[in-house]
Amino acid sequence: MKKITLVATLLLCVASSSWAQTGVQAGLKAGLTTAVLSGSINQNTKYKSGFHVGGMLRVRPSRVFAFQPELTFSQQGSSNEIPLGPVTLENKTKLSYLNIPLLAKLYLSEAVNLQVGPQVGLLLAARQTGQTGYYSGSGGSGFRTEDLDVKADYKSDVGLCLGLGVDLKSGLTFAARVNYGLTDINNNEQEKQLREALRIKGLYNRVLEFSLGYLFSSK
């Protein structure tokens, strides 16, 4: 965690130093995320919708290239289906991250651009909500629902971003991006031991991000 925080600090320092360059614009962005956790054990996972919101800083020293660090709050995780005997439990893993992507933007035209770069994701919160069990007895039967704090079971993330964007002269920006987690974010010791025994790989963030933004002082 300390190493990830150090990397994030360095990225912000780089972003701050970029203000001295020409062609600098600050902006805001927000939009939809649809996320899933790849590598889950004993459950089927589906994409879960959420949102993201944050700021960005674009440094465009030439017509064909720009450097764009961002600071974004992002809702991630997955929707889960867990077989339990004759029934299936349905719940959601809700992960909240503070993502810091450091993007290179390569312009295919004046507006259309290819976006690629690393991303650090600092885990802010994690909750498991929905059906966590099933009971049956003389008094009846039904699903047990809970809202659990499971932050201790997950970790921060380092990943790779790849996407396409459009930067209009008006200042409006549009982007569609894949955030591909490279870090095993599983931090549950029992699950780690099970994965090691069964030789199963780790748990990874997979996120599709669709955003609308605005760059101030557009020229």
Short mmCIF file of C-alpha atoms in Angstrom, two decimals, residues 1-193:
data_model
loop_
_atom_site.label_atom_id
_atom_site.label_comp_id
_atom_site.label_asym_id
_atom_site.label_seq_id
_atom_site.Cartn_x
_atom_site.Cartn_y
_atom_site.Cartn_z
CA MET A 1 0.00 0.00 0.00
CA LYS A 2 2.85 2.38 0.84
CA LYS A 3 4.46 1.68 -2.54
CA ILE A 4 1.20 2.38 -4.38
CA THR A 5 0.71 5.62 -2.44
CA LEU A 6 4.26 6.68 -3.33
CA VAL A 7 3.61 6.00 -7.03
CA ALA A 8 0.38 7.99 -6.87
CA THR A 9 2.20 10.91 -5.25
CA LEU A 10 4.86 10.86 -7.96
CA LEU A 11 2.19 10.90 -10.66
CA LEU A 12 0.55 13.93 -9.09
CA CYS A 13 3.93 15.68 -8.87
CA VAL A 14 4.47 15.07 -12.56
CA ALA A 15 1.02 16.48 -13.28
CA SER A 16 1.72 19.58 -11.19
CA SER A 17 5.02 20.27 -12.94
CA SER A 18 3.21 20.11 -16.29
CA TRP A 19 1.48 23.45 -15.56
CA ALA A 20 4.67 25.21 -16.61
CA GLN A 21 4.24 23.92 -20.17
CA THR A 22 2.20 25.45 -22.96
CA GLY A 23 -1.13 24.07 -24.19
CA VAL A 24 -2.34 23.12 -20.72
CA GLN A 25 -6.05 22.67 -19.92
CA ALA A 26 -7.75 21.47 -16.74
CA GLY A 27 -11.11 19.78 -16.89
CA LEU A 28 -13.81 17.68 -15.27
CA LYS A 29 -15.25 14.33 -16.34
CA ALA A 30 -18.00 11.92 -15.34
CA GLY A 31 -19.78 8.93 -16.75
CA LEU A 32 -20.73 5.29 -16.60
CA THR A 33 -18.61 2.34 -15.48
CA THR A 34 -19.48 -1.29 -16.02
CA ALA A 35 -17.21 -3.61 -14.08
CA VAL A 36 -16.61 -7.26 -13.25
CA LEU A 37 -14.13 -9.22 -11.14
CA SER A 38 -12.24 -11.77 -13.20
CA GLY A 39 -11.12 -14.95 -11.44
CA SER A 40 -13.86 -15.34 -8.81
CA ILE A 41 -14.16 -18.79 -7.16
CA ASN A 42 -17.39 -20.77 -6.65
CA GLN A 43 -19.59 -18.10 -8.13
CA ASN A 44 -20.69 -16.67 -11.46
CA THR A 45 -19.89 -13.00 -11.93
CA LYS A 46 -21.60 -10.49 -14.19
CA TYR A 47 -20.89 -6.88 -15.04
CA LYS A 48 -22.14 -4.32 -12.49
CA SER A 49 -22.99 -0.76 -13.49
CA GLY A 50 -21.74 2.26 -11.57
CA PHE A 51 -20.39 5.75 -12.14
CA HIS A 52 -17.12 7.65 -12.08
CA VAL A 53 -16.36 11.34 -11.57
CA GLY A 54 -13.17 13.36 -11.32
CA GLY A 55 -10.74 15.80 -12.85
CA MET A 56 -8.13 15.78 -15.59
CA LEU A 57 -5.20 17.84 -16.80
CA ARG A 58 -4.33 17.82 -20.50
CA VAL A 59 -0.92 18.98 -21.71
CA ARG A 60 -0.83 19.10 -25.52
CA PRO A 61 2.60 20.26 -26.71
CA SER A 62 1.87 19.30 -30.34
CA ARG A 63 -1.01 18.49 -32.69
CA VAL A 64 -0.38 14.74 -32.48
CA PHE A 65 0.38 14.14 -28.81
CA ALA A 66 -0.93 15.02 -25.35
CA PHE A 67 -0.18 13.93 -21.80
CA GLN A 68 -3.22 13.57 -19.54
CA PRO A 69 -3.14 12.56 -15.86
CA GLU A 70 -6.49 12.15 -14.11
CA LEU A 71 -7.87 11.76 -10.60
CA THR A 72 -11.15 9.83 -10.60
CA PHE A 73 -13.52 8.26 -8.07
CA SER A 74 -14.77 5.01 -9.62
CA GLN A 75 -17.41 2.45 -8.61
CA GLN A 76 -16.28 -1.08 -9.52
CA GLY A 77 -16.82 -4.69 -8.46
CA SER A 78 -19.31 -7.24 -9.82
CA SER A 79 -22.78 -8.78 -9.62
CA ASN A 80 -22.57 -12.32 -8.25
CA GLU A 81 -24.60 -15.53 -8.48
CA ILE A 82 -23.58 -18.18 -5.89
CA PRO A 83 -25.02 -21.71 -6.15
CA LEU A 84 -26.09 -22.98 -2.71
CA GLY A 85 -27.79 -26.39 -2.92
CA PRO A 86 -31.22 -25.98 -4.52
CA VAL A 87 -31.07 -22.17 -4.51
CA THR A 88 -28.84 -19.46 -5.93
CA LEU A 89 -27.75 -16.45 -3.92
CA GLU A 90 -27.55 -13.09 -5.67
CA ASN A 91 -25.43 -10.27 -4.30
CA LYS A 92 -23.02 -7.54 -5.33
CA THR A 93 -19.40 -6.77 -4.57
CA LYS A 94 -19.15 -2.96 -4.47
CA LEU A 95 -15.58 -1.64 -4.68
CA SER A 96 -14.79 2.08 -4.55
CA TYR A 97 -11.46 3.20 -5.99
CA LEU A 98 -9.58 6.46 -6.37
CA ASN A 99 -8.00 5.91 -9.78
CA ILE A 100 -4.98 7.84 -11.06
CA PRO A 101 -4.39 7.10 -14.76
CA LEU A 102 -1.38 8.61 -16.52
CA LEU A 103 -2.32 8.72 -20.18
CA ALA A 104 -0.58 9.34 -23.46
CA LYS A 105 -3.03 10.60 -26.09
CA LEU A 106 -2.06 10.04 -29.72
CA TYR A 107 -4.20 12.12 -32.11
CA LEU A 108 -5.40 10.36 -35.25
CA SER A 109 -6.99 13.64 -36.36
CA GLU A 110 -7.52 17.06 -34.81
CA ALA A 111 -10.06 15.59 -32.38
CA VAL A 112 -9.99 11.77 -32.42
CA ASN A 113 -7.32 10.23 -30.21
CA LEU A 114 -5.98 6.91 -28.98
CA GLN A 115 -5.45 6.76 -25.20
CA VAL A 116 -3.00 4.44 -23.44
CA GLY A 117 -1.14 4.42 -20.13
CA PRO A 118 -0.77 2.95 -16.63
CA GLN A 119 -3.22 3.43 -13.78
CA VAL A 120 -2.92 3.25 -10.00
CA GLY A 121 -6.15 2.45 -8.14
CA LEU A 122 -6.31 3.17 -4.39
CA LEU A 123 -9.02 1.11 -2.66
CA LEU A 124 -11.32 3.38 -0.63
CA ALA A 125 -14.09 0.98 0.39
CA ALA A 126 -15.51 -2.48 -0.28
CA ARG A 127 -18.93 -3.87 0.60
CA GLN A 128 -20.85 -7.08 -0.04
CA THR A 129 -24.59 -6.41 -0.34
CA GLY A 130 -27.55 -8.68 -0.98
CA GLN A 131 -28.22 -12.33 -0.29
CA THR A 132 -25.55 -14.01 1.85
CA GLY A 133 -27.40 -17.14 3.01
CA TYR A 134 -30.60 -19.18 2.99
CA TYR A 135 -32.58 -20.48 5.96
CA SER A 136 -35.29 -23.14 6.16
CA GLY A 137 -37.19 -24.44 9.18
CA SER A 138 -40.56 -24.94 10.80
CA GLY A 139 -41.02 -21.18 10.88
CA GLY A 140 -40.52 -20.82 7.15
CA SER A 141 -37.68 -20.26 4.73
CA GLY A 142 -36.06 -17.39 2.92
CA PHE A 143 -32.89 -15.57 1.99
CA ARG A 144 -30.71 -13.76 4.52
CA THR A 145 -29.64 -10.34 3.25
CA GLU A 146 -26.77 -8.28 4.62
CA ASP A 147 -24.60 -5.27 3.91
CA LEU A 148 -21.05 -6.25 4.94
CA ASP A 149 -17.82 -4.27 5.10
CA VAL A 150 -15.30 -6.47 3.25
CA LYS A 151 -12.50 -3.96 2.63
CA ALA A 152 -10.00 -6.25 4.40
CA ASP A 153 -10.58 -8.89 1.69
CA TYR A 154 -9.41 -6.66 -1.18
CA LYS A 155 -6.41 -4.54 -2.17
CA SER A 156 -5.42 -1.54 -4.24
CA ASP A 157 -4.70 -2.04 -7.91
CA VAL A 158 -2.25 -1.27 -10.70
CA GLY A 159 -3.53 -1.62 -14.25
CA LEU A 160 -3.37 -0.56 -17.87
CA CYS A 161 -5.78 1.78 -19.68
CA LEU A 162 -6.59 1.64 -23.40
CA GLY A 163 -9.28 3.55 -25.23
CA LEU A 164 -10.51 6.02 -27.82
CA GLY A 165 -11.52 9.63 -27.29
CA VAL A 166 -12.76 12.74 -29.02
CA ASP A 167 -11.66 16.25 -27.94
CA LEU A 168 -13.81 18.96 -29.53
CA LYS A 169 -12.73 22.58 -29.98
CA SER A 170 -15.67 23.62 -27.79
CA GLY A 171 -13.96 21.90 -24.85
CA LEU A 172 -16.26 18.87 -24.73
CA THR A 173 -14.58 15.48 -24.56
CA PHE A 174 -15.88 11.96 -25.05
CA ALA A 175 -14.02 8.75 -24.20
CA ALA A 176 -14.52 4.99 -24.11
CA ARG A 177 -11.83 3.12 -22.22
CA VAL A 178 -10.91 -0.33 -20.93
CA ASN A 179 -9.21 -0.43 -17.51
CA TYR A 180 -7.42 -3.77 -17.26
CA GLY A 181 -6.22 -4.67 -13.77
CA LEU A 182 -2.79 -6.30 -13.51
CA THR A 183 -2.69 -6.73 -9.71
CA ASP A 184 -4.24 -9.65 -7.84
CA ILE A 185 -6.59 -7.70 -5.55
CA ASN A 186 -7.60 -10.71 -3.42
CA ASN A 187 -6.52 -10.17 0.20
CA ASN A 188 -8.52 -12.97 1.87
CA GLU A 189 -6.04 -15.43 3.39
CA GLN A 190 -8.34 -18.47 3.20
CA GLU A 191 -9.07 -17.79 -0.46
CA LYS A 192 -5.37 -17.26 -1.16
CA GLN A 193 -4.62 -20.71 0.27
#
